[in-house]
Amino acid sequence: MMSRRNTSLLWTTMAVTLALSLGSCTMDPVHDSAVKALGGDTDLPASEFHRPGQPCVLCHSDKGPAESKFALGGTLYYLPPGKDEPVPVDGAEVIIVDAYKRETRLITNCRGNFFLRDCGETCPPPRINEPAEFGSIVYPFTVGVQKKLGDRVIYKPMQGHVGREPSCAACHKDPPFFDSPGHVYLVNQVNDLPDRKVPNPPACPPGGEP
Amino acid sequence: MIARLVALTLAAGLCALPFACAESPDKRRETAVIAPSFELYVKSGVDLYLTRRCGTLDCHGAPGRPLRFYSTFGLRIYSEDAALVPGAQPTTQEELRANYESVIGLEPEQMSRVVAEGAPDPRQLILLRKPLFEEFAGGERHKGGPVMALNDDGYVCLSAWLAAPPDAKDLGPAEQNCRNAGAVR
């Protein structure tokens, strides 16, 4: 026969286990395992500079675990993957034209990251030729990247369109394979850059918005 | 008494169930598909339209997705020799053939019927019905949302291909619709 003390200990353990399991994950095991597969955070955790090259909207969505929600997000590099570490493009424009022909411009940061915060139905109207922070996008959309380097403006459009995936890195995985073209990059080869040189990676300011 | 009778009937039914479904399949039986032309599928740009519009890596160009398309715009056929990568090499003959088989194999019997009748209403095929806007799709849900309107270039192109007689050299006026549809990004 179990004593009253043992019974209450059992109930407490069960309650704590249940609370922990509910608090640590969503009820979607596929989502949870995809988040766990990303691994630990990078050197600038929980800021706009963290986890470059990873599928942003996996966490920045209704399912979390990030608190802020993105309509889309990605990372831009100078060159296709090679033997060197990819260098992020700072201050490039990401130009999106959605199904309603509405244009949205985003600017990449020091890690090459760009994102559009989701504002659902309360979005302000998009401003032409101005970078956006909040917005919503109607699929499918086309996208191109643009960067001024010296006197030259380099523009590279995506060959196809985006049908429904808000994270660029969900399809643009590294390394290139039969199911991925590799990271999003600005030029195909170093000769396409002015002086045939990849600019030095910029330093990121401390802090940054989550 | 009645309860015992019901229990006995249920038990008898359960015993008979495995035997009711135990007929072995006839291995000689084949389903022939009266299929639309593969040559026109490629030459007239039906494949170009489908792969550009539907075959992106996040839609029907995703591994594991039904009605899978391979092309330079999305998923490639895995090959160690060719090392095909999205965006790097043009769409191969093998990929074109796989896409064609994907389309005609979606509903093989229904495809035969529709093509044999000259496709008077191509919406009998899920290929054209499902991606339509809901009012024309008969309430069928497409996970990617409506991507085609009745009589838009893509719809006309696909319908003309399904309706083309076996000896047709081209799709007639619908060739232009196919070109327009394939050019849309």
PDB file of C-alpha atoms in Angstrom, chain A:
ATOM      1  CA  MET A   1       0.000   0.000   0.000  1.00  0.00           C
ATOM      2  CA  MET A   2       1.386   3.407  -1.027  1.00  0.00           C
ATOM      3  CA  SER A   3       1.663   5.940   1.766  1.00  0.00           C
ATOM      4  CA  ARG A   4       0.049   9.360   1.510  1.00  0.00           C
ATOM      5  CA  ARG A   5       3.492  10.931   1.306  1.00  0.00           C
ATOM      6  CA  ASN A   6       4.545   8.713  -1.601  1.00  0.00           C
ATOM      7  CA  THR A   7       1.296   9.431  -3.436  1.00  0.00           C
ATOM      8  CA  SER A   8       1.729  13.188  -3.169  1.00  0.00           C
ATOM      9  CA  LEU A   9       5.367  12.836  -4.308  1.00  0.00           C
ATOM     10  CA  LEU A  10       4.209  10.871  -7.342  1.00  0.00           C
ATOM     11  CA  TRP A  11       1.578  13.487  -8.228  1.00  0.00           C
ATOM     12  CA  THR A  12       4.097  16.314  -7.846  1.00  0.00           C
ATOM     13  CA  THR A  13       6.619  14.552 -10.088  1.00  0.00           C
ATOM     14  CA  MET A  14       3.975  13.935 -12.733  1.00  0.00           C
ATOM     15  CA  ALA A  15       2.805  17.570 -12.618  1.00  0.00           C
ATOM     16  CA  VAL A  16       6.367  18.908 -12.908  1.00  0.00           C
ATOM     17  CA  THR A  17       7.158  16.555 -15.814  1.00  0.00           C
ATOM     18  CA  LEU A  18       3.991  17.596 -17.626  1.00  0.00           C
ATOM     19  CA  ALA A  19       4.676  21.315 -17.053  1.00  0.00           C
ATOM     20  CA  LEU A  20       8.257  20.952 -18.281  1.00  0.00           C
ATOM     21  CA  SER A  21       7.297  19.034 -21.383  1.00  0.00           C
ATOM     22  CA  LEU A  22       4.594  21.548 -22.290  1.00  0.00           C
ATOM     23  CA  GLY A  23       6.861  24.498 -21.625  1.00  0.00           C
ATOM     24  CA  SER A  24       9.835  23.235 -23.608  1.00  0.00           C
ATOM     25  CA  CYS A  25       8.176  22.519 -26.920  1.00  0.00           C
ATOM     26  CA  THR A  26       5.098  22.869 -29.046  1.00  0.00           C
ATOM     27  CA  MET A  27       2.700  20.015 -29.653  1.00  0.00           C
ATOM     28  CA  ASP A  28       4.175  19.574 -33.141  1.00  0.00           C
ATOM     29  CA  PRO A  29       6.973  16.988 -33.028  1.00  0.00           C
ATOM     30  CA  VAL A  30       8.014  17.689 -36.631  1.00  0.00           C
ATOM     31  CA  HIS A  31       8.497  21.381 -35.870  1.00  0.00           C
ATOM     32  CA  ASP A  32      10.284  20.637 -32.609  1.00  0.00           C
ATOM     33  CA  SER A  33      12.734  18.250 -34.212  1.00  0.00           C
ATOM     34  CA  ALA A  34      13.411  20.719 -37.064  1.00  0.00           C
ATOM     35  CA  VAL A  35      14.208  23.443 -34.506  1.00  0.00           C
ATOM     36  CA  LYS A  36      16.429  21.096 -32.494  1.00  0.00           C
ATOM     37  CA  ALA A  37      18.272  20.065 -35.671  1.00  0.00           C
ATOM     38  CA  LEU A  38      19.488  23.658 -36.076  1.00  0.00           C
ATOM     39  CA  GLY A  39      21.706  23.188 -33.049  1.00  0.00           C
ATOM     40  CA  GLY A  40      22.924  25.801 -30.580  1.00  0.00           C
ATOM     41  CA  ASP A  41      22.882  29.517 -31.171  1.00  0.00           C
ATOM     42  CA  THR A  42      25.697  31.397 -32.892  1.00  0.00           C
ATOM     43  CA  ASP A  43      28.072  33.935 -31.353  1.00  0.00           C
ATOM     44  CA  LEU A  44      25.486  36.746 -31.338  1.00  0.00           C
ATOM     45  CA  PRO A  45      22.485  35.006 -29.794  1.00  0.00           C
ATOM     46  CA  ALA A  46      18.902  36.207 -30.114  1.00  0.00           C
ATOM     47  CA  SER A  47      19.690  39.250 -32.208  1.00  0.00           C
ATOM     48  CA  GLU A  48      19.173  40.214 -35.833  1.00  0.00           C
ATOM     49  CA  PHE A  49      22.701  38.969 -36.492  1.00  0.00           C
ATOM     50  CA  HIS A  50      22.329  35.424 -35.246  1.00  0.00           C
ATOM     51  CA  ARG A  51      22.088  32.153 -37.142  1.00  0.00           C
ATOM     52  CA  PRO A  52      23.017  33.392 -40.652  1.00  0.00           C
ATOM     53  CA  GLY A  53      22.200  30.893 -43.377  1.00  0.00           C
ATOM     54  CA  GLN A  54      19.564  29.109 -41.299  1.00  0.00           C
ATOM     55  CA  PRO A  55      15.821  28.987 -42.057  1.00  0.00           C
ATOM     56  CA  CYS A  56      14.671  32.084 -40.110  1.00  0.00           C
ATOM     57  CA  VAL A  57      10.918  31.589 -40.215  1.00  0.00           C
ATOM     58  CA  LEU A  58      11.130  28.099 -38.789  1.00  0.00           C
ATOM     59  CA  CYS A  59      11.480  29.732 -35.352  1.00  0.00           C
ATOM     60  CA  HIS A  60      10.140  33.203 -36.149  1.00  0.00           C
ATOM     61  CA  SER A  61       6.602  31.938 -36.685  1.00  0.00           C
ATOM     62  CA  ASP A  62       3.445  31.181 -34.711  1.00  0.00           C
ATOM     63  CA  LYS A  63       5.024  27.915 -33.562  1.00  0.00           C
ATOM     64  CA  GLY A  64       8.072  29.658 -32.131  1.00  0.00           C
ATOM     65  CA  PRO A  65      10.219  29.446 -30.147  1.00  0.00           C
ATOM     66  CA  ALA A  66      11.231  33.011 -31.225  1.00  0.00           C
ATOM     67  CA  GLU A  67       8.923  35.739 -29.989  1.00  0.00           C
ATOM     68  CA  SER A  68       9.142  37.960 -33.079  1.00  0.00           C
ATOM     69  CA  LYS A  69       7.390  36.762 -36.221  1.00  0.00           C
ATOM     70  CA  PHE A  70       8.729  37.164 -39.737  1.00  0.00           C
ATOM     71  CA  ALA A  71       6.889  37.130 -43.051  1.00  0.00           C
ATOM     72  CA  LEU A  72      10.146  36.058 -44.686  1.00  0.00           C
ATOM     73  CA  GLY A  73      13.863  35.997 -44.019  1.00  0.00           C
ATOM     74  CA  GLY A  74      17.179  34.880 -45.429  1.00  0.00           C
ATOM     75  CA  THR A  75      20.911  35.509 -45.733  1.00  0.00           C
ATOM     76  CA  LEU A  76      22.911  36.835 -48.678  1.00  0.00           C
ATOM     77  CA  TYR A  77      26.543  35.927 -49.440  1.00  0.00           C
ATOM     78  CA  TYR A  78      28.923  37.221 -52.087  1.00  0.00           C
ATOM     79  CA  LEU A  79      29.832  33.962 -53.771  1.00  0.00           C
ATOM     80  CA  PRO A  80      28.587  30.402 -54.168  1.00  0.00           C
ATOM     81  CA  PRO A  81      29.997  28.007 -51.595  1.00  0.00           C
ATOM     82  CA  GLY A  82      33.639  27.150 -52.135  1.00  0.00           C
ATOM     83  CA  LYS A  83      36.527  26.125 -49.961  1.00  0.00           C
ATOM     84  CA  ASP A  84      36.561  29.461 -48.072  1.00  0.00           C
ATOM     85  CA  GLU A  85      34.048  30.620 -45.484  1.00  0.00           C
ATOM     86  CA  PRO A  86      31.190  32.437 -47.228  1.00  0.00           C
ATOM     87  CA  VAL A  87      31.370  36.230 -46.833  1.00  0.00           C
ATOM     88  CA  PRO A  88      28.054  37.932 -46.021  1.00  0.00           C
ATOM     89  CA  VAL A  89      26.884  40.922 -48.067  1.00  0.00           C
ATOM     90  CA  ASP A  90      26.186  44.005 -45.957  1.00  0.00           C
ATOM     91  CA  GLY A  91      23.813  46.763 -47.131  1.00  0.00           C
ATOM     92  CA  ALA A  92      22.430  44.995 -50.195  1.00  0.00           C
ATOM     93  CA  GLU A  93      18.834  45.466 -51.287  1.00  0.00           C
ATOM     94  CA  VAL A  94      16.517  42.485 -51.530  1.00  0.00           C
ATOM     95  CA  ILE A  95      13.702  43.425 -53.902  1.00  0.00           C
ATOM     96  CA  ILE A  96      10.512  41.401 -53.685  1.00  0.00           C
ATOM     97  CA  VAL A  97       7.552  41.692 -56.045  1.00  0.00           C
ATOM     98  CA  ASP A  98       4.552  39.747 -54.797  1.00  0.00           C
ATOM     99  CA  ALA A  99       1.495  38.289 -56.565  1.00  0.00           C
ATOM    100  CA  TYR A 100      -0.259  41.678 -56.432  1.00  0.00           C
ATOM    101  CA  LYS A 101       2.812  43.314 -58.040  1.00  0.00           C
ATOM    102  CA  ARG A 102       3.584  45.092 -54.776  1.00  0.00           C
ATOM    103  CA  GLU A 103       7.260  45.809 -54.294  1.00  0.00           C
ATOM    104  CA  THR A 104       8.989  45.384 -50.929  1.00  0.00           C
ATOM    105  CA  ARG A 105      12.636  46.261 -50.333  1.00  0.00           C
ATOM    106  CA  LEU A 106      14.728  44.863 -47.501  1.00  0.00           C
ATOM    107  CA  ILE A 107      18.314  45.689 -46.542  1.00  0.00           C
ATOM    108  CA  THR A 108      20.856  43.058 -45.516  1.00  0.00           C
ATOM    109  CA  ASN A 109      22.806  43.580 -42.296  1.00  0.00           C
ATOM    110  CA  CYS A 110      26.440  42.876 -41.360  1.00  0.00           C
ATOM    111  CA  ARG A 111      25.765  39.123 -41.319  1.00  0.00           C
ATOM    112  CA  GLY A 112      23.949  39.228 -44.651  1.00  0.00           C
ATOM    113  CA  ASN A 113      20.664  38.604 -42.828  1.00  0.00           C
ATOM    114  CA  PHE A 114      17.453  40.210 -44.061  1.00  0.00           C
ATOM    115  CA  PHE A 115      13.914  39.777 -42.812  1.00  0.00           C
ATOM    116  CA  LEU A 116      10.448  41.257 -42.976  1.00  0.00           C
ATOM    117  CA  ARG A 117       8.551  41.375 -39.725  1.00  0.00           C
ATOM    118  CA  ASP A 118       5.047  39.973 -40.095  1.00  0.00           C
ATOM    119  CA  CYS A 119       2.248  42.400 -39.386  1.00  0.00           C
ATOM    120  CA  GLY A 120      -0.663  40.305 -40.653  1.00  0.00           C
ATOM    121  CA  GLU A 121      -3.651  42.455 -41.508  1.00  0.00           C
ATOM    122  CA  THR A 122      -2.416  45.582 -39.741  1.00  0.00           C
ATOM    123  CA  CYS A 123       0.382  46.301 -42.192  1.00  0.00           C
ATOM    124  CA  PRO A 124       1.110  49.811 -43.359  1.00  0.00           C
ATOM    125  CA  PRO A 125       0.974  50.227 -47.147  1.00  0.00           C
ATOM    126  CA  PRO A 126       4.375  49.438 -48.704  1.00  0.00           C
ATOM    127  CA  ARG A 127       6.481  52.464 -49.580  1.00  0.00           C
ATOM    128  CA  ILE A 128       7.953  52.500 -53.046  1.00  0.00           C
ATOM    129  CA  ASN A 129      11.766  52.441 -53.190  1.00  0.00           C
ATOM    130  CA  GLU A 130      12.107  52.525 -49.409  1.00  0.00           C
ATOM    131  CA  PRO A 131      13.239  49.667 -47.200  1.00  0.00           C
ATOM    132  CA  ALA A 132      10.482  48.003 -45.208  1.00  0.00           C
ATOM    133  CA  GLU A 133      10.579  46.585 -41.717  1.00  0.00           C
ATOM    134  CA  PHE A 134       6.999  45.341 -41.427  1.00  0.00           C
ATOM    135  CA  GLY A 135       4.874  43.853 -44.145  1.00  0.00           C
ATOM    136  CA  SER A 136       2.986  40.914 -45.521  1.00  0.00           C
ATOM    137  CA  ILE A 137       3.571  39.233 -48.837  1.00  0.00           C
ATOM    138  CA  VAL A 138       1.125  37.442 -51.099  1.00  0.00           C
ATOM    139  CA  TYR A 139       2.587  34.309 -52.696  1.00  0.00           C
ATOM    140  CA  PRO A 140       3.957  33.604 -55.220  1.00  0.00           C
ATOM    141  CA  PHE A 141       6.616  36.284 -55.369  1.00  0.00           C
ATOM    142  CA  THR A 142       9.762  36.975 -57.327  1.00  0.00           C
ATOM    143  CA  VAL A 143      12.924  38.221 -55.724  1.00  0.00           C
ATOM    144  CA  GLY A 144      16.198  39.815 -56.778  1.00  0.00           C
ATOM    145  CA  VAL A 145      19.234  41.106 -54.901  1.00  0.00           C
ATOM    146  CA  GLN A 146      21.089  44.325 -55.639  1.00  0.00           C
ATOM    147  CA  LYS A 147      24.299  45.838 -54.313  1.00  0.00           C
ATOM    148  CA  LYS A 148      26.284  48.930 -55.238  1.00  0.00           C
ATOM    149  CA  LEU A 149      30.004  48.228 -55.258  1.00  0.00           C
ATOM    150  CA  GLY A 150      32.106  51.215 -56.255  1.00  0.00           C
ATOM    151  CA  ASP A 151      30.600  52.622 -59.448  1.00  0.00           C
ATOM    152  CA  ARG A 152      28.807  49.427 -60.322  1.00  0.00           C
ATOM    153  CA  VAL A 153      25.368  48.221 -59.350  1.00  0.00           C
ATOM    154  CA  ILE A 154      25.164  44.440 -59.374  1.00  0.00           C
ATOM    155  CA  TYR A 155      21.659  43.025 -59.701  1.00  0.00           C
ATOM    156  CA  LYS A 156      20.873  39.337 -59.628  1.00  0.00           C
ATOM    157  CA  PRO A 157      17.309  38.042 -59.958  1.00  0.00           C
ATOM    158  CA  MET A 158      16.253  34.627 -58.729  1.00  0.00           C
ATOM    159  CA  GLN A 159      15.671  32.286 -61.686  1.00  0.00           C
ATOM    160  CA  GLY A 160      12.329  31.031 -60.500  1.00  0.00           C
ATOM    161  CA  HIS A 161       9.859  32.331 -57.975  1.00  0.00           C
ATOM    162  CA  VAL A 162       8.962  31.530 -54.373  1.00  0.00           C
ATOM    163  CA  GLY A 163       5.752  29.540 -54.151  1.00  0.00           C
ATOM    164  CA  ARG A 164       5.099  29.330 -50.425  1.00  0.00           C
ATOM    165  CA  GLU A 165       8.262  29.054 -48.350  1.00  0.00           C
ATOM    166  CA  PRO A 166       9.088  32.096 -46.183  1.00  0.00           C
ATOM    167  CA  SER A 167      12.617  30.960 -45.214  1.00  0.00           C
ATOM    168  CA  CYS A 168      15.113  31.317 -48.059  1.00  0.00           C
ATOM    169  CA  ALA A 169      17.418  28.805 -46.391  1.00  0.00           C
ATOM    170  CA  ALA A 170      14.743  26.112 -46.396  1.00  0.00           C
ATOM    171  CA  CYS A 171      15.542  25.612 -50.101  1.00  0.00           C
ATOM    172  CA  HIS A 172      18.914  27.428 -50.263  1.00  0.00           C
ATOM    173  CA  LYS A 173      20.748  24.925 -48.107  1.00  0.00           C
ATOM    174  CA  ASP A 174      24.481  24.533 -48.132  1.00  0.00           C
ATOM    175  CA  PRO A 175      26.147  22.674 -49.838  1.00  0.00           C
ATOM    176  CA  PRO A 176      24.515  22.657 -53.279  1.00  0.00           C
ATOM    177  CA  PHE A 177      22.940  19.289 -54.014  1.00  0.00           C
ATOM    178  CA  PHE A 178      20.187  17.860 -56.175  1.00  0.00           C
ATOM    179  CA  ASP A 179      17.574  19.498 -53.932  1.00  0.00           C
ATOM    180  CA  SER A 180      19.340  22.794 -53.217  1.00  0.00           C
ATOM    181  CA  PRO A 181      21.139  25.457 -55.228  1.00  0.00           C
ATOM    182  CA  GLY A 182      23.242  26.357 -52.167  1.00  0.00           C
ATOM    183  CA  HIS A 183      23.184  29.643 -50.280  1.00  0.00           C
ATOM    184  CA  VAL A 184      21.768  32.803 -51.827  1.00  0.00           C
ATOM    185  CA  TYR A 185      24.707  34.606 -53.417  1.00  0.00           C
ATOM    186  CA  LEU A 186      25.241  37.892 -55.258  1.00  0.00           C
ATOM    187  CA  VAL A 187      27.591  36.866 -58.081  1.00  0.00           C
ATOM    188  CA  ASN A 188      28.548  33.552 -59.650  1.00  0.00           C
ATOM    189  CA  GLN A 189      32.316  34.062 -59.562  1.00  0.00           C
ATOM    190  CA  VAL A 190      34.859  36.394 -58.050  1.00  0.00           C
ATOM    191  CA  ASN A 191      35.639  37.880 -61.486  1.00  0.00           C
ATOM    192  CA  ASP A 192      32.167  39.441 -61.467  1.00  0.00           C
ATOM    193  CA  LEU A 193      33.150  41.637 -58.504  1.00  0.00           C
ATOM    194  CA  PRO A 194      34.965  44.973 -58.880  1.00  0.00           C
ATOM    195  CA  ASP A 195      38.743  44.462 -58.534  1.00  0.00           C
ATOM    196  CA  ARG A 196      37.985  40.719 -58.550  1.00  0.00           C
ATOM    197  CA  LYS A 197      38.022  40.784 -54.792  1.00  0.00           C
ATOM    198  CA  VAL A 198      35.483  39.904 -52.115  1.00  0.00           C
ATOM    199  CA  PRO A 199      35.130  42.843 -49.707  1.00  0.00           C
ATOM    200  CA  ASN A 200      36.169  42.204 -46.128  1.00  0.00           C
ATOM    201  CA  PRO A 201      33.378  40.958 -43.893  1.00  0.00           C
ATOM    202  CA  PRO A 202      31.943  43.874 -41.915  1.00  0.00           C
ATOM    203  CA  ALA A 203      31.975  43.947 -38.126  1.00  0.00           C
ATOM    204  CA  CYS A 204      28.608  43.857 -36.440  1.00  0.00           C
ATOM    205  CA  PRO A 205      27.625  46.485 -33.876  1.00  0.00           C
ATOM    206  CA  PRO A 206      26.971  45.229 -30.359  1.00  0.00           C
ATOM    207  CA  GLY A 207      23.426  44.333 -29.453  1.00  0.00           C
ATOM    208  CA  GLY A 208      20.839  44.345 -32.194  1.00  0.00           C
ATOM    209  CA  GLU A 209      17.087  43.874 -32.214  1.00  0.00           C
ATOM    210  CA  PRO A 210      15.812  40.350 -31.547  1.00  0.00           C
TER     211      PRO A 210
END
